[in-house]
Coordinates of C-alpha atoms in Angstrom, one line a residue:
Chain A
X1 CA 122.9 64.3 326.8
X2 CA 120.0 62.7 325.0
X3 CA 119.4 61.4 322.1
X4 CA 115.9 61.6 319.5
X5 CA 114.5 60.4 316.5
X6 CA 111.7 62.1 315.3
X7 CA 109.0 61.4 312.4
X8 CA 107.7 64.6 311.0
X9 CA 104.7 65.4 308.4
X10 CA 104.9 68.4 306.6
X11 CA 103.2 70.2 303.8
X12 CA 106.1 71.6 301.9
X13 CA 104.1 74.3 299.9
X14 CA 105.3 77.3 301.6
X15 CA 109.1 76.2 302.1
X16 CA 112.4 76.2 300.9
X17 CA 113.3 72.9 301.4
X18 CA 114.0 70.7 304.3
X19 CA 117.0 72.1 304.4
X20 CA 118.2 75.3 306.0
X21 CA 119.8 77.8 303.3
X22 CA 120.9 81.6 303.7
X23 CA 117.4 82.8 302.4
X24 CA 114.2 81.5 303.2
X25 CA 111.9 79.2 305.5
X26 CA 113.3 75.4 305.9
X27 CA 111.8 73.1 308.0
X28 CA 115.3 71.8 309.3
X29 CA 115.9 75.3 310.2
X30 CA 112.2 76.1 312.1
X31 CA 113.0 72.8 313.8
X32 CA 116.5 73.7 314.9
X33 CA 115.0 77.0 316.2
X34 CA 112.1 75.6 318.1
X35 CA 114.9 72.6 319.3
X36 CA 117.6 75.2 320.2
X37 CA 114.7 77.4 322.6
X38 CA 113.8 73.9 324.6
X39 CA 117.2 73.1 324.6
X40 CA 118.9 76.6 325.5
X41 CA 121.3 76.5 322.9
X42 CA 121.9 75.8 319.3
X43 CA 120.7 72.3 318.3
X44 CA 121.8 70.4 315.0
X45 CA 119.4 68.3 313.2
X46 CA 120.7 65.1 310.4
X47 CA 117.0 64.5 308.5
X48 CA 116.6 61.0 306.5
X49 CA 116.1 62.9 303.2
X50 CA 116.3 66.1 302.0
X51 CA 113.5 67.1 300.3
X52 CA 113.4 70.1 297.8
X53 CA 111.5 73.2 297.8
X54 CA 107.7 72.4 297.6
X55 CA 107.8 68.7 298.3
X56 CA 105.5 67.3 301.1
X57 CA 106.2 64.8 304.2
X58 CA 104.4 62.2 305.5
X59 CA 107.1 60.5 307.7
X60 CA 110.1 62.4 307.6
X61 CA 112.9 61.5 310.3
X62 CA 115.1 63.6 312.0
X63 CA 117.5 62.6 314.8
X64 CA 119.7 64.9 316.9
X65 CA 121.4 65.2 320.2
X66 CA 119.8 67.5 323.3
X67 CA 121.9 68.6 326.4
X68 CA 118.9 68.5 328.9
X69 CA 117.2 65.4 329.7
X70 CA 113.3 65.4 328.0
X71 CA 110.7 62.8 327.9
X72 CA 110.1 62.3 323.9
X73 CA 106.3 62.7 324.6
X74 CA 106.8 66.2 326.8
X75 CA 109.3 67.1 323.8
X76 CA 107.2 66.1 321.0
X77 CA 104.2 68.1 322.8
X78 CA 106.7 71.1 323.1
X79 CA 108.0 71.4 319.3
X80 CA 104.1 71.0 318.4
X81 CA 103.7 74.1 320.5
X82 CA 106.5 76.1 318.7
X83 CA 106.2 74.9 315.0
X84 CA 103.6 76.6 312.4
X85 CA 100.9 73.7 311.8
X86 CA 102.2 73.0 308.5
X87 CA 105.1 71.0 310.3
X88 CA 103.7 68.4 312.7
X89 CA 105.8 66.3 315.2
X90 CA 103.6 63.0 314.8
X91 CA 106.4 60.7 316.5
X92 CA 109.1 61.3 319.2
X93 CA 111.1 58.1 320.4
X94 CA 114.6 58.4 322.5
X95 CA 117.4 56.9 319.9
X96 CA 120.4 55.3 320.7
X97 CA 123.4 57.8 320.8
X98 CA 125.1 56.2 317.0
X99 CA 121.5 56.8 315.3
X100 CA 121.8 58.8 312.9
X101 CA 118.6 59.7 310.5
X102 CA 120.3 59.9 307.2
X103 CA 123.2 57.4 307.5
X104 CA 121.3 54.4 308.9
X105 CA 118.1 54.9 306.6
X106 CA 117.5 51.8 304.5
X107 CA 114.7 52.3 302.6
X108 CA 112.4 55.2 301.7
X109 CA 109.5 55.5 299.8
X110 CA 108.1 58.4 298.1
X111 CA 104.4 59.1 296.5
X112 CA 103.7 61.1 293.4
X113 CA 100.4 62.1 292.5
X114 CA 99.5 63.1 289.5
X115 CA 95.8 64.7 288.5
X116 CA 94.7 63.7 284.8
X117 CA 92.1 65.4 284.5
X118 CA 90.9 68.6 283.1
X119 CA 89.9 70.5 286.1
X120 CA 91.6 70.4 289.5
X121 CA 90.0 70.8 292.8
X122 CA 90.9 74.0 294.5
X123 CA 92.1 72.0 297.8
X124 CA 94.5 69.6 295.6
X125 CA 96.6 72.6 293.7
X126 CA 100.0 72.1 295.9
X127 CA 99.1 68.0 296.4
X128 CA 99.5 66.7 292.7
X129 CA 101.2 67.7 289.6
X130 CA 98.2 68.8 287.3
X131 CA 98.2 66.9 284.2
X132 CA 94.8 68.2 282.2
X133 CA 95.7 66.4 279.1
X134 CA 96.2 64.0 277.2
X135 CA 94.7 61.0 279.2
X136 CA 97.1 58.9 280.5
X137 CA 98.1 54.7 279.6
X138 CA 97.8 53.7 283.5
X139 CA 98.9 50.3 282.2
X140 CA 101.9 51.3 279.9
X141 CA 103.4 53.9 283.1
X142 CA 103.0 50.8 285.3
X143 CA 104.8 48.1 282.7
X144 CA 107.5 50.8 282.6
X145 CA 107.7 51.5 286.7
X146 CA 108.6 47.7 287.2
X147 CA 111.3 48.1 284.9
X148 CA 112.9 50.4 287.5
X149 CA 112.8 47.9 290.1
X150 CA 116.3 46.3 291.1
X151 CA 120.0 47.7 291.3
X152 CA 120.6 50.1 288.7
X153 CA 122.7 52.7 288.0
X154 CA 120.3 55.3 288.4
X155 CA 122.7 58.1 286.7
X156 CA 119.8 59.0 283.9
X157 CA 117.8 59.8 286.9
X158 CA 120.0 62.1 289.0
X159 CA 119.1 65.8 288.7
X160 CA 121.8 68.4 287.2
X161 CA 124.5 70.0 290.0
X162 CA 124.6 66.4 292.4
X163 CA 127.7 65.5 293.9
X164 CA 127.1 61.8 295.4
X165 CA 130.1 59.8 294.6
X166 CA 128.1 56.6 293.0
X167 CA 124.8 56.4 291.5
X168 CA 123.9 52.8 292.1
X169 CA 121.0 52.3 293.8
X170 CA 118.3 49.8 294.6
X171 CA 114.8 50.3 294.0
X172 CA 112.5 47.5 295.4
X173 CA 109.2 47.9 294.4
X174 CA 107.8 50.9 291.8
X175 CA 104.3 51.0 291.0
X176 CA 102.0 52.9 289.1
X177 CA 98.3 53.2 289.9
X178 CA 94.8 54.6 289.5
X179 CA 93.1 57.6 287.4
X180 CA 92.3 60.4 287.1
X181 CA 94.2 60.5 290.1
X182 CA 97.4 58.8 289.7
X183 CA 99.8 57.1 292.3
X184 CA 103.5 56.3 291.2
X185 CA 104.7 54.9 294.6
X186 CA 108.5 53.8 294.7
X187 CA 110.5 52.1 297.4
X188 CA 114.0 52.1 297.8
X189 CA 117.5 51.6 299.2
X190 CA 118.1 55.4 298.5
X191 CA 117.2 57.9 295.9
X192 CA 119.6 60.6 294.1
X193 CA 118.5 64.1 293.4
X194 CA 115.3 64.9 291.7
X195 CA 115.0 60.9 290.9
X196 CA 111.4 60.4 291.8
X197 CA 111.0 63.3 289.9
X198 CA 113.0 62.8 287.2
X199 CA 111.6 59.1 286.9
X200 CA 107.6 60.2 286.9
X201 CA 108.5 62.6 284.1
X202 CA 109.8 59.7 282.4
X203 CA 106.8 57.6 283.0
X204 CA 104.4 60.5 282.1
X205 CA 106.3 60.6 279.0
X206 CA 105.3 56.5 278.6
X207 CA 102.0 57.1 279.7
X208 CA 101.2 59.9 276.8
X209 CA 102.7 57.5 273.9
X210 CA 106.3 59.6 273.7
X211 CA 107.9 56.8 275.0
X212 CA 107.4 53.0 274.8
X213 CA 107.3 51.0 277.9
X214 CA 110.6 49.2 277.2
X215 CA 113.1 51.5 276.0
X216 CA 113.4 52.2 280.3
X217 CA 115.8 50.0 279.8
X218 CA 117.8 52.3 277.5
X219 CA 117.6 55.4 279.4
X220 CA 118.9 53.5 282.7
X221 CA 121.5 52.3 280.3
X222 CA 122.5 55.1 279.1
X223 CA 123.8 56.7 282.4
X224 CA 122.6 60.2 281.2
X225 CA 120.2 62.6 282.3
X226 CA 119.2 63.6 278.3
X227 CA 118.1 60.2 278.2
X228 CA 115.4 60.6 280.9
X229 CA 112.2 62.5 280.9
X230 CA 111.2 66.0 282.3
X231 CA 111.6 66.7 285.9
X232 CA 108.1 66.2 287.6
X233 CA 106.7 69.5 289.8
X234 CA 107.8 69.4 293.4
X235 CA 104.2 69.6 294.4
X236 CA 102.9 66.1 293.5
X237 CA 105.5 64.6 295.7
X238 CA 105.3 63.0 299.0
X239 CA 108.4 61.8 301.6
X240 CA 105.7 58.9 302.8
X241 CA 108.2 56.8 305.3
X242 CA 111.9 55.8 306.3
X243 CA 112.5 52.4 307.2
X244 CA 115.9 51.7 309.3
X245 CA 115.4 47.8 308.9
X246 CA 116.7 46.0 305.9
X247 CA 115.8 44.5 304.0
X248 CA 112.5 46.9 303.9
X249 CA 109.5 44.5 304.7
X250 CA 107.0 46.7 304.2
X251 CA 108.5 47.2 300.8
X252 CA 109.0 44.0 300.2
X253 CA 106.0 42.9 300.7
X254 CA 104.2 45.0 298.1
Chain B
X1 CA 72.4 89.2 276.4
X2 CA 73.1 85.8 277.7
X3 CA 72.1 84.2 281.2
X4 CA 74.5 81.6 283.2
X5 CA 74.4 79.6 286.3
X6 CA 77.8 78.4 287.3
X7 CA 79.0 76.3 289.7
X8 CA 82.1 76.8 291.8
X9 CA 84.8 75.0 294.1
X10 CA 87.2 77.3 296.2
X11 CA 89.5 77.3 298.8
X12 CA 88.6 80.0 300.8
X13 CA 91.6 80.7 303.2
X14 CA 92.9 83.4 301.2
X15 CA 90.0 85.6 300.9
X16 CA 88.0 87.8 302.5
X17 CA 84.8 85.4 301.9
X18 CA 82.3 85.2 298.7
X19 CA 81.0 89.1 298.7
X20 CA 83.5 91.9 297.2
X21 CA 84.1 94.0 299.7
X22 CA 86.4 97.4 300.1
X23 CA 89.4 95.8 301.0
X24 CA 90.9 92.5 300.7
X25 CA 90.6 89.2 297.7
X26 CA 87.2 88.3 297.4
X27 CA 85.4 85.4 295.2
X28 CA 83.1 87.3 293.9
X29 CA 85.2 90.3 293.0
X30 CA 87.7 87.9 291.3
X31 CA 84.8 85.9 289.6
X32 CA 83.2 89.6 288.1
X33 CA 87.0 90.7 287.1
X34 CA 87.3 87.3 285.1
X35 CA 84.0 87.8 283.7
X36 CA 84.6 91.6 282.8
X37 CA 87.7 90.7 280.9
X38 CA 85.6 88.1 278.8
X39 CA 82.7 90.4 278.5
X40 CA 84.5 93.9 277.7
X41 CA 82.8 95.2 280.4
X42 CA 81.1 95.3 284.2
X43 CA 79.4 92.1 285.1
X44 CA 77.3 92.2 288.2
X45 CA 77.7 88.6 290.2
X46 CA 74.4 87.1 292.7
X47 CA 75.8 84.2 294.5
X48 CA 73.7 81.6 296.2
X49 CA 75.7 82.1 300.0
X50 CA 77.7 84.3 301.2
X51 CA 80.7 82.4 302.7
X52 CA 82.7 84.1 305.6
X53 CA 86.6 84.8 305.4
X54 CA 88.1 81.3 305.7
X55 CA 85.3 79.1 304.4
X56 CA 85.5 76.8 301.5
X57 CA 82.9 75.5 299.2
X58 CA 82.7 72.5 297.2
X59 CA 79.0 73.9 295.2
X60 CA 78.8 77.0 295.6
X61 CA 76.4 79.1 293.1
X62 CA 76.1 82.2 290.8
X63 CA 74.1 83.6 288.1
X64 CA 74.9 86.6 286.2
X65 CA 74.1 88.2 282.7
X66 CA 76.7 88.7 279.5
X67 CA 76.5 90.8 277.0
X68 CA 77.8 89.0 274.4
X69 CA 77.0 85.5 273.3
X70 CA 79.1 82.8 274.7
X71 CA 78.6 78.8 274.7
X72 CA 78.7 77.9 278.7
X73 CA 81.6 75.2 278.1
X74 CA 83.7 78.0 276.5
X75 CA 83.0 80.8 279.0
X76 CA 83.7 77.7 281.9
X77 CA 87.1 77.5 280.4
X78 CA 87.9 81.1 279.7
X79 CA 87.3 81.6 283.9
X80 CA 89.4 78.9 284.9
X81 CA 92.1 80.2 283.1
X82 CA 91.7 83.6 284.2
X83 CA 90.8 82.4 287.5
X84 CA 93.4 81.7 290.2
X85 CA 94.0 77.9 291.3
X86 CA 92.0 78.1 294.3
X87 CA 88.7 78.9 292.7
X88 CA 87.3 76.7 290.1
X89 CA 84.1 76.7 288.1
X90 CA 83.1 73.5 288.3
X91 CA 80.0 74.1 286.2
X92 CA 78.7 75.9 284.0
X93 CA 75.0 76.1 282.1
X94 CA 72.8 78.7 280.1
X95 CA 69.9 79.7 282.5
X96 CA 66.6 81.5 282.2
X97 CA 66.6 85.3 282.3
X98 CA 64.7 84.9 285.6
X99 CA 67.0 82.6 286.9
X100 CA 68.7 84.2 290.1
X101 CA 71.5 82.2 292.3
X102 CA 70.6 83.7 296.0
X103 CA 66.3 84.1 295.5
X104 CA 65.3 80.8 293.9
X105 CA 67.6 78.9 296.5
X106 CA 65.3 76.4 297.5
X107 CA 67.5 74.3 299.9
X108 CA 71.6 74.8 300.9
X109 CA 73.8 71.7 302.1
X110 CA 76.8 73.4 304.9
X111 CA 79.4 70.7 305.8
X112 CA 81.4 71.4 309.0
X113 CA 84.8 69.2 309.8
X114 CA 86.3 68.7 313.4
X115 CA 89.5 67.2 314.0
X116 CA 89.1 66.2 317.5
X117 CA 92.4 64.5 318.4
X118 CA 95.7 66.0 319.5
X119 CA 97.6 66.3 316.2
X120 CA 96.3 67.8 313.1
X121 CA 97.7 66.5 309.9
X122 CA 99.5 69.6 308.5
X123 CA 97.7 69.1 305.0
X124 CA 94.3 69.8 307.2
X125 CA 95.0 72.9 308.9
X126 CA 92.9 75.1 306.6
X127 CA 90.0 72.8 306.1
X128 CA 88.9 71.7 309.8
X129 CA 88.5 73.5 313.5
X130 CA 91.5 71.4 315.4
X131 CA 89.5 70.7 318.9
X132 CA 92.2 68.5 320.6
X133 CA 90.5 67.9 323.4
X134 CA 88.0 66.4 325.3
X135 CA 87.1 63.6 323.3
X136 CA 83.6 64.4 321.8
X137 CA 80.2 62.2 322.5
X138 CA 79.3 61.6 318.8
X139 CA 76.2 60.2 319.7
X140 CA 75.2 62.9 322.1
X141 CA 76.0 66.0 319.1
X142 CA 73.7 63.8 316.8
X143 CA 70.2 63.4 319.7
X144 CA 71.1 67.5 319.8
X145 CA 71.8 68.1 316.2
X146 CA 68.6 66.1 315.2
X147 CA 66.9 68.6 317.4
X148 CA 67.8 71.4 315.0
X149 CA 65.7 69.9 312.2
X150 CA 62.3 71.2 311.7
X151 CA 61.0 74.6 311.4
X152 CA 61.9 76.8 314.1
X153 CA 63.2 80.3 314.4
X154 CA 66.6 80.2 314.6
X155 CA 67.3 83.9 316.3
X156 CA 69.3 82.2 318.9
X157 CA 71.8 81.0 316.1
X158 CA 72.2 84.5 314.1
X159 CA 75.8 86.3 314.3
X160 CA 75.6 89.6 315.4
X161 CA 74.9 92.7 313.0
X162 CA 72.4 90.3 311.1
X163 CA 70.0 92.4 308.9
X164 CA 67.8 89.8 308.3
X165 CA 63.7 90.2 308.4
X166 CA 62.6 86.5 309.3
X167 CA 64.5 84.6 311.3
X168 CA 62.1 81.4 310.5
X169 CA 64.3 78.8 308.7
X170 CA 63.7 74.9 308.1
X171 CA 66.3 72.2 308.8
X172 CA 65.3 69.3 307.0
X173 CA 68.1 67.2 308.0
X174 CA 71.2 67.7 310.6
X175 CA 73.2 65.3 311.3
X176 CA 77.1 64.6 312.7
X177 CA 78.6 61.5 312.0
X178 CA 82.5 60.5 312.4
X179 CA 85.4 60.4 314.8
X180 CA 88.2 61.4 315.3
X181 CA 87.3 63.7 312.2
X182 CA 83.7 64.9 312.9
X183 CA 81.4 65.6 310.1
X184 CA 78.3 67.5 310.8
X185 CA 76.5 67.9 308.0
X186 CA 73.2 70.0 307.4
X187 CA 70.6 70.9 305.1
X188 CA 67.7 73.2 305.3
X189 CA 65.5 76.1 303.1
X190 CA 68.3 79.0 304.2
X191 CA 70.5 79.8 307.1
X192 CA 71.4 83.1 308.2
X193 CA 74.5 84.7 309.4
X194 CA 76.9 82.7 310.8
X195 CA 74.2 80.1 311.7
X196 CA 76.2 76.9 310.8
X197 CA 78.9 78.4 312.7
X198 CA 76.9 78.5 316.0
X199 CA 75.3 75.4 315.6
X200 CA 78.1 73.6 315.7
X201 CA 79.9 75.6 318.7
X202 CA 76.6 74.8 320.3
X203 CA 76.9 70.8 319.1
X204 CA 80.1 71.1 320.6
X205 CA 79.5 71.8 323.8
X206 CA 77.1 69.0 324.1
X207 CA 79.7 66.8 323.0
X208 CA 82.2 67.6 325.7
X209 CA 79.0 67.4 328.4
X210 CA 78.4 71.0 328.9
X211 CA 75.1 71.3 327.8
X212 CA 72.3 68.3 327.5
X213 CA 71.0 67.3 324.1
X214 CA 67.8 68.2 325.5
X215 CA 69.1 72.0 326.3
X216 CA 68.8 72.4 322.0
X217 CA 64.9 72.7 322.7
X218 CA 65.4 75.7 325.3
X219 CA 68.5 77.1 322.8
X220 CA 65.9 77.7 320.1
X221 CA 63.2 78.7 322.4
X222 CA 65.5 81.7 324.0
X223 CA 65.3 83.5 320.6
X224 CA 68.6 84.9 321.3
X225 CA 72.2 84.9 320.5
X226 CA 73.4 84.5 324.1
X227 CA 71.1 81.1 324.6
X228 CA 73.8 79.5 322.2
X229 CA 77.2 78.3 322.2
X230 CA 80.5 80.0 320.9
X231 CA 80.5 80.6 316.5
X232 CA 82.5 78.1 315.2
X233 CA 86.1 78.8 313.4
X234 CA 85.6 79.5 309.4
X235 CA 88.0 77.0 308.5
X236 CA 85.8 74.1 309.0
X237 CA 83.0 75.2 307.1
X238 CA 82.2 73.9 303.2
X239 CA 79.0 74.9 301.3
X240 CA 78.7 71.8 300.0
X241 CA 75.9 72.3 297.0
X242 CA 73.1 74.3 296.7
X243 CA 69.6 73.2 295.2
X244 CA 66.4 74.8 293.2
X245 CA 64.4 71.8 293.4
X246 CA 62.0 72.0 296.3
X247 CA 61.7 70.0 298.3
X248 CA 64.8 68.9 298.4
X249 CA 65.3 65.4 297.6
X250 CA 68.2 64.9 298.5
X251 CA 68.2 66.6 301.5
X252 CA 64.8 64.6 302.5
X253 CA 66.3 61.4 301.4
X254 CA 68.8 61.5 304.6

């Protein structure tokens, strides 16, 4: 038996969902496929965060267990061969046999991009969330990300039908940048459902004058998701990277 | 009766290429569907190239007649709402009643991308020709592709089933720059079928050191098809602009 972790890019456009479901393409489930042919037999695969239907990957991680014995390079060059080009193998490493993707992640970080602009180029439609109008307050969205950095309870943020058991999380660096293309890039100990959606809808709503920087502060307090904003597209979000160190020094650093 | 000159962006993966055509999605067929919804009736479409099945363009051009009277920032809006995400008019302007997109062409700019390492980012896929291997001689594709410019007959570079009566074209400017993401960019009065295409399957096989640099001079000098290398995929190809100044200044500025 040997053991894998895996970093994975994907563009989400065409899929369910990392995850494999009764109907539909996931990218767990093409890679279990593709993993159970090498390994001539089914294959299960733990992935670092479950992205939903439509959201992208830069640096996804998977890590599983295979009954043959495979160089990571001869096995990263063999799921290359069997996946569609819209899921890429860009790292294969042999893991120790307790890794495990999901449980011994310590910080992620996600991109949303948002185009505020009137018109959006043709090779951008599934990479942002199109925003035409009105023009965005770059500074107010950013006053308000930093208000999301620390250890909150995140509940406000957590998308209807979740069932984690607490909603406390730590988020160590949240930034807003740019225009007309904008970056909201957020750094964490963990994120619940739909919360890097759920908090760029929020920080759309600060950057069109709905809301005023501060009153973050409020909807985290108030530990419900009526408090928050609108859930932000699928499409302007990115997976960027999993860290397994902790604390995150690249997040840290930022 | 009103004259216009647009300016368009698309995504061309989906579709059968610019020219309407029997079966399949093509630009131009959705463009004069757009247009006859706005104008109550048939609008007949000239467009400045027409791009294969698979190619994208950043500028490409049309000109066309309305019935009716219509301000050009107006009708630009009215298409991109009727238009699908992956075409966009970019531009639009009242033009003379003489003005005609493909005749008074005085100069076109083609862009073609190679990604020449192993693995292609997934986001890419559409938008480059994945050449994994050999590494390419940048330097050797630009002596060659600098060969191209001038004014030479260009019959070895024509796609079959070309119904072209001159096969005299000038190149003012050809030139491939980049690595691992190859950009060869070039500019001249007109190219004929599939002629960017060629070029850079012929470019190509100077980079990985199966033809000299040199060999360009006997390419164009064979006058035919069989003289040059393999056409190119579509998916790298991007009609970049096109311009009815002459000479070009841009181009020439290169």
């Amino acid at each position: 038996v040997s053991h894998f972790k895996l970093t994975l890019a994907y563009d989400g456009a065409t899929f369910v969902g990392w995850q494999r479901q009764a109907a539909g393409v996931s990218i767990q489930g093409l890679l279990e496929d593709a993993l159970a042919r090498i390994d001539n037999g089914p294959v299960s695969v733990a992935g670092a965060g479950r992205t939903d239907a439509g959201v992208h990957a830069l640096g996804q991680v998977a890590s599983f267990a295979l009954r043959r014995e495979i160089d990571p390079e001869t096995l990263r060059r063999a799921l290359n061969a069997h996946l569609p080009p819209a899921i890429r193998v860009v790292d294969s490493a042999a893991a120790d046999a307790r890794f495990h993707a999901r449980f011994d992640a310590k910080a992620k970080t996600y991109r949303y991009r948002i185009w505020n602009d009137e018109v959006l180029s043709p090779f951008e439609r599934s990479f942002v969330w199109h925003f035409p109008s009105p023009r965005l307050d770059i500074q107010a969205m950013d006053t308000a990300a930093r208000l999301l950095e620390g250890t909150h309870d995140f509940a406000s943020f957590q998308g209807a039908g979740a069932t984690t058991a607490t909603t406390a999380r730590t988020v160590w660096s949240s930034r807003v940048t740019g225009g007309p293309l904008i970056t909201y890039e957020v750094c964490g100990s963990g994120f619940l459902k739909h919360m890097v959606r759920v908090m760029t809808g929020t920080l759309v709503d600060v950057g069109r004058g709905r809301r005023a920087p501060a009153s973050i502060a409020a909807v985290l307090e108030g530990q419900s998701r009526a408090c928050a904003g609108e859930t932000a597209p699928a499409s302007g979000l990115f997976l960027v990277g999993v860290s397994y160190e902790s604390p995150d020094v690249k997040c840290l650093s930022k």
